[in-house]
PDB file of C-alpha atoms in Angstrom:
ATOM      1  CA  MET A 240     118.635 -74.336 313.314  1.00 37.00           C
ATOM      2  CA  ALA A 241     122.190 -73.224 312.569  1.00 43.00           C
ATOM      3  CA  ARG A 242     123.965 -71.157 315.194  1.00 50.00           C
ATOM      4  CA  ILE A 243     124.496 -67.536 314.102  1.00 63.00           C
ATOM      5  CA  ALA A 244     128.187 -66.721 314.323  1.00 71.00           C
ATOM      6  CA  ARG A 245     129.208 -63.131 315.007  1.00 89.00           C
ATOM      7  CA  ALA A 246     132.000 -61.444 313.105  1.00 95.00           C
ATOM      8  CA  LEU A 247     133.236 -58.091 311.823  1.00 96.00           C
ATOM      9  CA  LEU A 248     133.142 -56.870 308.253  1.00 97.00           C
ATOM     10  CA  PHE A 249     135.706 -54.176 307.452  1.00 96.00           C
ATOM     11  CA  GLY A 250     135.227 -51.805 304.531  1.00 93.00           C
ATOM     12  CA  ARG A 251     138.183 -49.631 303.613  1.00 79.00           C
ATOM     13  CA  ASN A 252     138.780 -46.587 301.466  1.00 73.00           C
ATOM     14  CA  PRO A 253     142.155 -47.316 299.818  1.00 68.00           C
ATOM     15  CA  SER A 254     143.035 -43.611 299.698  1.00 67.00           C
ATOM     16  CA  GLN A 255     142.581 -42.968 303.427  1.00 68.00           C
ATOM     17  CA  HIS A 256     144.538 -44.028 306.487  1.00 70.00           C
ATOM     18  CA  ASP A 257     142.621 -46.139 308.987  1.00 72.00           C
ATOM     19  CA  THR A 258     143.217 -48.235 312.097  1.00 76.00           C
ATOM     20  CA  PHE A 259     141.375 -51.314 310.927  1.00 88.00           C
ATOM     21  CA  ASP A 260     144.407 -53.604 311.177  1.00 89.00           C
ATOM     22  CA  VAL A 261     144.534 -52.811 314.891  1.00 91.00           C
ATOM     23  CA  GLU A 262     140.787 -53.302 315.199  1.00 94.00           C
ATOM     24  CA  ALA A 263     140.897 -56.632 313.346  1.00 94.00           C
ATOM     25  CA  GLU A 264     143.643 -57.884 315.652  1.00 95.00           C
ATOM     26  CA  ALA A 265     141.609 -56.815 318.675  1.00 95.00           C
ATOM     27  CA  ALA A 266     138.500 -58.607 317.394  1.00 95.00           C
ATOM     28  CA  GLU A 267     140.428 -61.768 316.580  1.00 95.00           C
ATOM     29  CA  ALA A 268     142.039 -61.711 320.037  1.00 95.00           C
ATOM     30  CA  LEU A 269     138.500 -61.844 321.443  1.00 94.00           C
ATOM     31  CA  GLY A 270     137.742 -64.866 319.270  1.00 94.00           C
ATOM     32  CA  PHE A 271     135.698 -63.166 316.539  1.00 95.00           C
ATOM     33  CA  ASP A 272     136.309 -63.723 312.841  1.00 94.00           C
ATOM     34  CA  THR A 273     136.933 -60.758 310.551  1.00 96.00           C
ATOM     35  CA  TYR A 274     136.270 -60.291 306.830  1.00 96.00           C
ATOM     36  CA  GLN A 275     136.934 -57.596 304.250  1.00 93.00           C
ATOM     37  CA  VAL A 276     134.522 -55.989 301.796  1.00 93.00           C
ATOM     38  CA  ASP A 277     136.028 -54.366 298.708  1.00 91.00           C
ATOM     39  CA  LEU A 278     134.281 -50.992 298.794  1.00 90.00           C
ATOM     40  CA  ALA A 279     135.626 -49.886 295.427  1.00 89.00           C
ATOM     41  CA  ALA A 280     133.988 -52.928 293.822  1.00 90.00           C
ATOM     42  CA  LEU A 281     130.796 -52.406 295.834  1.00 89.00           C
ATOM     43  CA  LEU A 282     130.472 -48.776 294.744  1.00 88.00           C
ATOM     44  CA  ASN A 283     131.089 -49.823 291.140  1.00 90.00           C
ATOM     45  CA  GLY A 284     128.236 -52.317 291.349  1.00 89.00           C
ATOM     46  CA  ASN A 285     130.399 -55.451 291.316  1.00 90.00           C
ATOM     47  CA  VAL A 286     128.898 -57.090 294.379  1.00 88.00           C
ATOM     48  CA  GLU A 287     130.391 -60.526 293.738  1.00 89.00           C
ATOM     49  CA  LEU A 288     133.913 -59.107 293.697  1.00 91.00           C
ATOM     50  CA  ALA A 289     133.148 -56.876 296.677  1.00 91.00           C
ATOM     51  CA  LEU A 290     132.233 -59.904 298.819  1.00 94.00           C
ATOM     52  CA  GLU A 291     134.855 -62.285 297.466  1.00 93.00           C
ATOM     53  CA  ALA A 292     136.398 -62.662 300.944  1.00 92.00           C
ATOM     54  CA  VAL A 293     133.057 -63.371 302.663  1.00 94.00           C
ATOM     55  CA  PRO A 294     131.819 -66.979 302.974  1.00 92.00           C
ATOM     56  CA  HIS A 295     129.027 -67.922 300.579  1.00 87.00           C
ATOM     57  CA  GLN A 296     127.141 -69.925 303.185  1.00 79.00           C
ATOM     58  CA  GLY A 297     125.553 -68.300 306.233  1.00 74.00           C
ATOM     59  CA  PRO A 298     124.574 -67.503 308.737  1.00 89.00           C
ATOM     60  CA  LEU A 299     126.870 -64.760 309.975  1.00 93.00           C
ATOM     61  CA  ARG A 300     125.816 -61.675 311.895  1.00 94.00           C
ATOM     62  CA  LEU A 301     128.280 -59.045 310.759  1.00 96.00           C
ATOM     63  CA  LEU A 302     129.161 -55.794 312.476  1.00 96.00           C
ATOM     64  CA  TYR A 303     130.197 -53.332 309.770  1.00 97.00           C
ATOM     65  CA  ARG A 304     133.262 -51.208 310.522  1.00 96.00           C
ATOM     66  CA  GLY A 305     134.398 -49.051 307.671  1.00 94.00           C
ATOM     67  CA  TRP A 306     134.160 -46.170 305.298  1.00 92.00           C
ATOM     68  CA  MET A 307     130.924 -44.201 305.483  1.00 94.00           C
ATOM     69  CA  LEU A 308     128.323 -45.407 302.978  1.00 95.00           C
ATOM     70  CA  THR A 309     125.105 -43.758 301.892  1.00 96.00           C
ATOM     71  CA  GLU A 310     121.877 -45.406 302.984  1.00 97.00           C
ATOM     72  CA  GLU A 311     121.468 -46.745 299.451  1.00 96.00           C
ATOM     73  CA  GLU A 312     124.998 -48.204 299.362  1.00 95.00           C
ATOM     74  CA  TYR A 313     124.569 -49.750 302.785  1.00 96.00           C
ATOM     75  CA  THR A 314     121.260 -51.258 301.653  1.00 96.00           C
ATOM     76  CA  SER A 315     122.996 -52.811 298.622  1.00 94.00           C
ATOM     77  CA  LEU A 316     125.584 -54.338 300.936  1.00 95.00           C
ATOM     78  CA  ASP A 317     122.862 -55.643 303.244  1.00 96.00           C
ATOM     79  CA  GLU A 318     120.917 -57.196 300.352  1.00 95.00           C
ATOM     80  CA  ALA A 319     124.021 -58.882 298.935  1.00 94.00           C
ATOM     81  CA  LEU A 320     124.886 -60.347 302.315  1.00 95.00           C
ATOM     82  CA  SER A 321     121.301 -61.506 302.823  1.00 94.00           C
ATOM     83  CA  GLU A 322     121.508 -63.508 299.597  1.00 92.00           C
ATOM     84  CA  ARG A 323     124.361 -65.440 301.206  1.00 92.00           C
ATOM     85  CA  GLY A 324     122.382 -66.051 304.390  1.00 92.00           C
ATOM     86  CA  HIS A 325     124.141 -63.354 306.437  1.00 95.00           C
ATOM     87  CA  ARG A 326     122.812 -60.232 308.084  1.00 94.00           C
ATOM     88  CA  LEU A 327     124.264 -57.000 309.359  1.00 96.00           C
ATOM     89  CA  THR A 328     124.006 -56.161 313.054  1.00 95.00           C
ATOM     90  CA  THR A 329     122.600 -52.760 312.074  1.00 97.00           C
ATOM     91  CA  THR A 330     119.806 -52.785 309.498  1.00 97.00           C
ATOM     92  CA  PRO A 331     119.738 -50.157 306.732  1.00 98.00           C
ATOM     93  CA  THR A 332     116.865 -48.363 308.485  1.00 98.00           C
ATOM     94  CA  GLN A 333     118.801 -48.288 311.752  1.00 98.00           C
ATOM     95  CA  TYR A 334     121.935 -47.170 309.924  1.00 98.00           C
ATOM     96  CA  ALA A 335     120.085 -44.205 308.425  1.00 98.00           C
ATOM     97  CA  ALA A 336     118.481 -43.332 311.783  1.00 97.00           C
ATOM     98  CA  ALA A 337     121.876 -42.452 313.234  1.00 97.00           C
ATOM     99  CA  LEU A 338     123.442 -41.046 310.066  1.00 98.00           C
ATOM    100  CA  TYR A 339     121.057 -38.428 308.671  1.00 98.00           C
ATOM    101  CA  LEU A 340     120.405 -35.341 310.784  1.00 98.00           C
ATOM    102  CA  PRO A 341     116.752 -34.974 309.700  1.00 98.00           C
ATOM    103  CA  LEU A 342     116.129 -38.450 311.144  1.00 98.00           C
ATOM    104  CA  TRP A 343     117.955 -38.124 314.476  1.00 98.00           C
ATOM    105  CA  TYR A 344     117.418 -34.429 315.184  1.00 98.00           C
ATOM    106  CA  PRO A 345     113.739 -34.672 316.261  1.00 97.00           C
ATOM    107  CA  ARG A 346     114.738 -37.202 318.927  1.00 97.00           C
ATOM    108  CA  LEU A 347     117.590 -35.079 320.328  1.00 97.00           C
ATOM    109  CA  ALA A 348     116.468 -31.513 319.596  1.00 97.00           C
ATOM    110  CA  ARG A 349     116.549 -30.556 323.290  1.00 95.00           C
ATOM    111  CA  TYR A 350     120.196 -31.559 323.572  1.00 96.00           C
ATOM    112  CA  THR A 351     121.741 -30.071 320.445  1.00 97.00           C
ATOM    113  CA  ALA A 352     121.939 -26.894 318.363  1.00 97.00           C
ATOM    114  CA  ARG A 353     118.730 -25.724 316.712  1.00 98.00           C
ATOM    115  CA  SER A 354     118.777 -26.796 313.085  1.00 98.00           C
ATOM    116  CA  ILE A 355     116.909 -26.515 309.803  1.00 98.00           C
ATOM    117  CA  TRP A 356     117.439 -28.438 306.574  1.00 98.00           C
ATOM    118  CA  THR A 357     116.466 -28.493 302.943  1.00 97.00           C
ATOM    119  CA  GLU A 358     116.394 -31.064 300.193  1.00 97.00           C
ATOM    120  CA  GLY A 359     118.831 -30.035 297.479  1.00 96.00           C
ATOM    121  CA  THR A 360     121.347 -27.206 297.306  1.00 97.00           C
ATOM    122  CA  VAL A 361     119.321 -24.012 296.799  1.00 97.00           C
ATOM    123  CA  ALA A 362     121.098 -21.534 299.084  1.00 97.00           C
ATOM    124  CA  ARG A 363     118.308 -18.934 299.073  1.00 97.00           C
ATOM    125  CA  GLU A 364     115.811 -21.482 300.404  1.00 97.00           C
ATOM    126  CA  ALA A 365     118.135 -22.503 303.251  1.00 98.00           C
ATOM    127  CA  TRP A 366     118.930 -18.847 304.014  1.00 98.00           C
ATOM    128  CA  SER A 367     115.278 -17.869 304.321  1.00 97.00           C
ATOM    129  CA  GLU A 368     114.367 -20.811 306.527  1.00 97.00           C
ATOM    130  CA  ALA A 369     117.446 -20.410 308.752  1.00 97.00           C
ATOM    131  CA  ALA A 370     116.788 -16.698 309.258  1.00 95.00           C
ATOM    132  CA  ARG A 371     113.171 -17.440 310.176  1.00 95.00           C
ATOM    133  CA  VAL A 372     113.872 -20.294 312.603  1.00 96.00           C
ATOM    134  CA  LEU A 373     117.392 -19.689 313.916  1.00 97.00           C
ATOM    135  CA  GLY A 374     117.691 -15.923 313.826  1.00 97.00           C
ATOM    136  CA  PRO A 375     120.738 -14.177 312.370  1.00 97.00           C
ATOM    137  CA  PRO A 376     124.143 -15.878 311.982  1.00 97.00           C
ATOM    138  CA  PRO A 377     126.560 -17.177 313.206  1.00 97.00           C
ATOM    139  CA  TRP A 378     125.594 -20.592 311.881  1.00 98.00           C
ATOM    140  CA  ILE A 379     127.260 -23.888 310.974  1.00 97.00           C
ATOM    141  CA  LEU A 380     126.649 -25.362 307.517  1.00 98.00           C
ATOM    142  CA  LYS A 381     126.772 -29.040 306.512  1.00 98.00           C
ATOM    143  CA  ASP A 382     124.922 -31.545 304.369  1.00 98.00           C
ATOM    144  CA  HIS A 383     122.532 -34.101 305.872  1.00 98.00           C
ATOM    145  CA  VAL A 384     125.495 -36.153 307.126  1.00 97.00           C
ATOM    146  CA  LYS A 385     128.805 -34.266 307.206  1.00 96.00           C
ATOM    147  CA  SER A 386     130.333 -30.823 307.328  1.00 95.00           C
ATOM    148  CA  ALA A 387     133.505 -29.584 305.679  1.00 93.00           C
ATOM    149  CA  LYS A 388     135.014 -28.310 308.937  1.00 88.00           C
ATOM    150  CA  GLU A 389     138.506 -28.792 307.531  1.00 88.00           C
ATOM    151  CA  ARG A 390     137.595 -25.730 305.448  1.00 92.00           C
ATOM    152  CA  TRP A 391     136.065 -23.907 308.386  1.00 90.00           C
ATOM    153  CA  GLU A 392     136.074 -20.358 307.066  1.00 91.00           C
ATOM    154  CA  GLU A 393     135.214 -21.140 303.428  1.00 95.00           C
ATOM    155  CA  ALA A 394     132.759 -24.033 303.630  1.00 96.00           C
ATOM    156  CA  CYS A 395     131.458 -24.489 307.169  1.00 95.00           C
ATOM    157  CA  HIS A 396     131.207 -21.388 309.382  1.00 95.00           C
ATOM    158  CA  VAL A 397     128.728 -18.631 308.527  1.00 97.00           C
ATOM    159  CA  PRO A 398     129.874 -15.659 310.658  1.00 96.00           C
ATOM    160  CA  ALA A 399     127.799 -12.942 312.274  1.00 97.00           C
ATOM    161  CA  GLY A 400     126.886 -10.277 309.748  1.00 96.00           C
ATOM    162  CA  ALA A 401     127.050 -12.646 306.751  1.00 97.00           C
ATOM    163  CA  THR A 402     124.896 -11.713 303.774  1.00 97.00           C
ATOM    164  CA  LEU A 403     122.940 -13.955 301.416  1.00 98.00           C
ATOM    165  CA  GLU A 404     125.830 -13.604 298.969  1.00 98.00           C
ATOM    166  CA  ASP A 405     128.312 -14.722 301.646  1.00 98.00           C
ATOM    167  CA  PHE A 406     126.081 -17.638 302.594  1.00 98.00           C
ATOM    168  CA  SER A 407     125.623 -18.720 298.977  1.00 98.00           C
ATOM    169  CA  ARG A 408     129.376 -18.786 298.507  1.00 98.00           C
ATOM    170  CA  THR A 409     129.783 -20.947 301.623  1.00 98.00           C
ATOM    171  CA  CYS A 410     127.113 -23.316 300.284  1.00 98.00           C
ATOM    172  CA  GLU A 411     128.906 -23.559 296.941  1.00 98.00           C
ATOM    173  CA  ASN A 412     132.169 -24.350 298.707  1.00 98.00           C
ATOM    174  CA  LEU A 413     130.504 -27.037 300.835  1.00 98.00           C
ATOM    175  CA  VAL A 414     128.940 -28.716 297.797  1.00 97.00           C
ATOM    176  CA  GLU A 415     132.275 -28.542 295.963  1.00 97.00           C
ATOM    177  CA  GLU A 416     134.196 -29.960 298.917  1.00 96.00           C
ATOM    178  CA  ARG A 417     131.800 -32.856 299.462  1.00 96.00           C
ATOM    179  CA  GLY A 418     131.617 -33.571 295.733  1.00 94.00           C
ATOM    180  CA  GLU A 419     129.983 -36.877 294.841  1.00 92.00           C
ATOM    181  CA  ARG A 420     129.591 -37.655 298.538  1.00 94.00           C
ATOM    182  CA  PHE A 421     127.305 -34.671 299.158  1.00 96.00           C
ATOM    183  CA  GLU A 422     124.273 -36.070 300.962  1.00 97.00           C
ATOM    184  CA  ARG A 423     120.744 -34.980 300.080  1.00 96.00           C
ATOM    185  CA  GLY A 424     120.562 -31.328 301.114  1.00 97.00           C
ATOM    186  CA  LEU A 425     121.759 -28.387 303.179  1.00 98.00           C
ATOM    187  CA  VAL A 426     121.655 -28.276 306.978  1.00 98.00           C
ATOM    188  CA  VAL A 427     122.061 -25.001 308.867  1.00 98.00           C
ATOM    189  CA  ARG A 428     122.726 -25.157 312.607  1.00 98.00           C
ATOM    190  CA  LYS A 429     122.843 -22.398 315.201  1.00 97.00           C
ATOM    191  CA  TYR A 430     126.436 -21.782 316.238  1.00 96.00           C
ATOM    192  CA  LEU A 431     127.111 -22.916 319.815  1.00 95.00           C
ATOM    193  CA  PRO A 432     129.808 -21.165 321.896  1.00 91.00           C
ATOM    194  CA  LEU A 433     132.040 -24.110 322.793  1.00 91.00           C
ATOM    195  CA  LYS A 434     134.828 -24.141 325.334  1.00 86.00           C
ATOM    196  CA  VAL A 435     138.231 -23.996 323.625  1.00 82.00           C
ATOM    197  CA  TYR A 436     140.699 -26.320 325.306  1.00 75.00           C
ATOM    198  CA  GLY A 437     143.698 -26.312 322.985  1.00 70.00           C
ATOM    199  CA  ARG A 438     144.811 -26.052 319.400  1.00 70.00           C
ATOM    200  CA  THR A 439     145.286 -28.377 316.457  1.00 67.00           C
ATOM    201  CA  PRO A 440     147.071 -27.687 313.129  1.00 66.00           C
ATOM    202  CA  THR A 441     143.716 -26.599 311.630  1.00 62.00           C
ATOM    203  CA  GLY A 442     142.567 -24.316 314.450  1.00 62.00           C
ATOM    204  CA  PRO A 443     141.074 -24.304 317.952  1.00 67.00           C
ATOM    205  CA  ALA A 444     140.181 -27.616 319.575  1.00 74.00           C
ATOM    206  CA  HIS A 445     137.205 -27.917 321.874  1.00 80.00           C
ATOM    207  CA  LEU A 446     136.690 -30.118 324.895  1.00 86.00           C
ATOM    208  CA  GLU A 447     134.854 -32.794 322.936  1.00 91.00           C
ATOM    209  CA  PHE A 448     134.168 -36.449 323.665  1.00 94.00           C
ATOM    210  CA  ARG A 449     132.884 -39.317 321.562  1.00 96.00           C
ATOM    211  CA  LEU A 450     130.358 -41.541 323.323  1.00 97.00           C
ATOM    212  CA  PHE A 451     129.559 -44.988 321.937  1.00 97.00           C
ATOM    213  CA  PHE A 452     126.224 -46.648 322.649  1.00 97.00           C
ATOM    214  CA  GLY A 453     125.462 -50.324 322.051  1.00 95.00           C
ATOM    215  CA  HIS A 454     122.093 -52.010 322.538  1.00 92.00           C
ATOM    216  CA  GLY A 455     120.876 -48.888 324.367  1.00 91.00           C
ATOM    217  CA  ARG A 456     123.788 -48.771 326.828  1.00 94.00           C
ATOM    218  CA  LEU A 457     126.700 -46.344 327.087  1.00 96.00           C
ATOM    219  CA  LEU A 458     129.763 -48.464 326.291  1.00 96.00           C
ATOM    220  CA  ALA A 459     132.603 -45.952 326.168  1.00 95.00           C
ATOM    221  CA  ALA A 460     133.462 -42.260 326.306  1.00 94.00           C
ATOM    222  CA  GLU A 461     136.818 -40.855 325.226  1.00 93.00           C
ATOM    223  CA  PRO A 462     138.168 -37.393 324.318  1.00 89.00           C
ATOM    224  CA  GLN A 463     138.325 -36.677 320.597  1.00 84.00           C
ATOM    225  CA  HIS A 464     141.740 -35.033 320.945  1.00 75.00           C
ATOM    226  CA  GLU A 465     144.785 -36.316 322.762  1.00 71.00           C
ATOM    227  CA  PHE A 466     144.276 -34.046 325.748  1.00 70.00           C
ATOM    228  CA  ASP A 467     145.337 -35.108 329.211  1.00 73.00           C
ATOM    229  CA  VAL A 468     141.871 -34.772 330.737  1.00 78.00           C
ATOM    230  CA  GLU A 469     139.781 -36.847 333.080  1.00 83.00           C
ATOM    231  CA  VAL A 470     136.711 -38.293 331.403  1.00 86.00           C
ATOM    232  CA  PRO A 471     133.611 -36.833 333.061  1.00 86.00           C
ATOM    233  CA  ASP A 472     130.790 -38.972 334.354  1.00 90.00           C
ATOM    234  CA  PHE A 473     128.519 -39.240 331.319  1.00 92.00           C
ATOM    235  CA  SER A 474     125.999 -41.556 332.981  1.00 91.00           C
ATOM    236  CA  SER A 475     123.341 -38.834 332.642  1.00 91.00           C
ATOM    237  CA  PHE A 476     123.597 -39.346 328.869  1.00 92.00           C
ATOM    238  CA  GLU A 477     122.645 -43.018 329.182  1.00 92.00           C
ATOM    239  CA  PRO A 478     118.917 -42.402 328.463  1.00 94.00           C
ATOM    240  CA  LEU A 479     119.873 -40.888 325.095  1.00 92.00           C
ATOM    241  CA  GLY A 480     121.030 -44.344 324.044  1.00 90.00           C
ATOM    242  CA  ARG A 481     117.378 -45.356 323.854  1.00 92.00           C
ATOM    243  CA  ARG A 482     116.285 -42.365 321.778  1.00 95.00           C
ATOM    244  CA  ILE A 483     118.069 -43.464 318.595  1.00 96.00           C
ATOM    245  CA  ASP A 484     116.736 -46.620 316.952  1.00 94.00           C
ATOM    246  CA  SER A 485     120.111 -48.234 316.378  1.00 96.00           C
ATOM    247  CA  PRO A 486     122.033 -51.022 318.111  1.00 95.00           C
ATOM    248  CA  PHE A 487     125.356 -49.174 317.677  1.00 97.00           C
ATOM    249  CA  PHE A 488     125.868 -45.442 317.297  1.00 97.00           C
ATOM    250  CA  SER A 489     128.008 -42.590 318.572  1.00 97.00           C
ATOM    251  CA  LEU A 490     127.310 -39.163 320.045  1.00 96.00           C
ATOM    252  CA  ASP A 491     129.889 -36.397 319.870  1.00 96.00           C
ATOM    253  CA  VAL A 492     129.365 -34.092 322.840  1.00 96.00           C
ATOM    254  CA  ALA A 493     131.234 -30.896 323.709  1.00 94.00           C
ATOM    255  CA  MET A 494     131.433 -28.535 326.664  1.00 93.00           C
ATOM    256  CA  LEU A 495     129.857 -25.123 326.228  1.00 95.00           C
ATOM    257  CA  GLN A 496     131.540 -21.973 327.452  1.00 91.00           C
ATOM    258  CA  ASP A 497     129.086 -21.858 330.363  1.00 91.00           C
ATOM    259  CA  GLY A 498     130.108 -25.371 331.468  1.00 90.00           C
ATOM    260  CA  GLY A 499     127.087 -27.228 330.116  1.00 93.00           C
ATOM    261  CA  TRP A 500     127.188 -29.985 327.494  1.00 95.00           C
ATOM    262  CA  ALA A 501     125.637 -30.258 324.047  1.00 96.00           C
ATOM    263  CA  VAL A 502     125.345 -32.999 321.443  1.00 97.00           C
ATOM    264  CA  ILE A 503     127.365 -31.887 318.432  1.00 95.00           C
ATOM    265  CA  GLU A 504     126.899 -34.853 316.111  1.00 96.00           C
ATOM    266  CA  VAL A 505     125.345 -38.307 315.858  1.00 97.00           C
ATOM    267  CA  ASN A 506     126.675 -41.094 313.695  1.00 97.00           C
ATOM    268  CA  ASP A 507     126.387 -44.784 313.031  1.00 98.00           C
ATOM    269  CA  GLY A 508     128.850 -46.583 315.282  1.00 97.00           C
ATOM    270  CA  GLY A 509     130.213 -48.688 312.452  1.00 97.00           C
ATOM    271  CA  VAL A 510     131.488 -45.659 310.551  1.00 96.00           C
ATOM    272  CA  SER A 511     132.633 -43.618 313.577  1.00 96.00           C
ATOM    273  CA  GLY A 512     136.381 -43.382 314.036  1.00 93.00           C
ATOM    274  CA  LEU A 513     137.739 -44.477 317.396  1.00 94.00           C
ATOM    275  CA  PRO A 514     139.294 -41.763 319.583  1.00 91.00           C
ATOM    276  CA  PRO A 515     143.027 -42.299 320.237  1.00 85.00           C
ATOM    277  CA  GLY A 516     142.538 -43.604 323.759  1.00 86.00           C
ATOM    278  CA  LEU A 517     139.761 -46.108 323.073  1.00 92.00           C
ATOM    279  CA  ASP A 518     140.542 -49.827 323.044  1.00 94.00           C
ATOM    280  CA  PRO A 519     138.315 -51.397 320.348  1.00 95.00           C
ATOM    281  CA  ARG A 520     137.793 -54.433 322.557  1.00 94.00           C
ATOM    282  CA  ALA A 521     135.651 -52.232 324.823  1.00 93.00           C
ATOM    283  CA  LEU A 522     133.152 -52.043 321.957  1.00 94.00           C
ATOM    284  CA  PHE A 523     133.464 -55.367 320.190  1.00 94.00           C
ATOM    285  CA  GLU A 524     133.018 -57.625 323.201  1.00 93.00           C
ATOM    286  CA  PRO A 525     129.608 -56.269 324.323  1.00 91.00           C
ATOM    287  CA  LEU A 526     128.392 -55.736 320.760  1.00 91.00           C
ATOM    288  CA  LEU A 527     129.297 -59.130 319.363  1.00 88.00           C
ATOM    289  CA  GLY A 528     129.034 -61.180 322.519  1.00 77.00           C
ATOM    290  CA  THR A 529     125.355 -60.438 323.191  1.00 57.00           C
ATOM    291  CA  GLY A 530     121.973 -60.737 321.532  1.00 47.00           C
TER     292      GLY A 530
END
């Protein structure tokens, strides 16, 4: 039986800055091979061109690091790689488990903001359900995967006292902002009072950390912003690594005004950006060197 080699597969969005050159160098310094997938070709349905840089003969076990794909797009990538004898470290089902809030929320409901969701973009439906379950605003609005927090006031935050008309306008702005990448439906989350620690060009910055879990273990925790802060002991979060059915995912956690902690977001580890202070080798070595 052929030995399964482990490598990284990088998928880039040509229009966005990324740190994948640094990550590729780090992986290669550890002795792992790296390959590129042409995401533009993949999304246009040209799988052969998309995988031109990937060997035709397997087996490789590939850790995907790249632009966020839908579950369907990720499945297409997985199927194309399987035809060449390769497989992704994270299966499409596992990828979705950490990407879509309706899938991960039931497993982490005790640790995060109360949330409701709909299928589709009917604002009145989301408004009625949110009012019933969450109580009155303030709320946070997103789709099943992402928010538009860069447009906080117009497309993300639903303030106290907002009306159905206000909410509908925020929903319209969210759908417009996400465009073709809008995912599945509306999510409304109860607003959590987070501790403000500083400011960024787009507004207040909270004391927020990104935690990476691999094979059920906490691998790394780093602040999301370049604050000079000591990383707290997050060992109490270790059991959460076994609640999400994924070999590699991230939790974004933030301090509340009362000093407690809450899970803000969950994401597939392969599509989670690395915080400024995190050495990619801290992730790649345990992820690719085991199993």
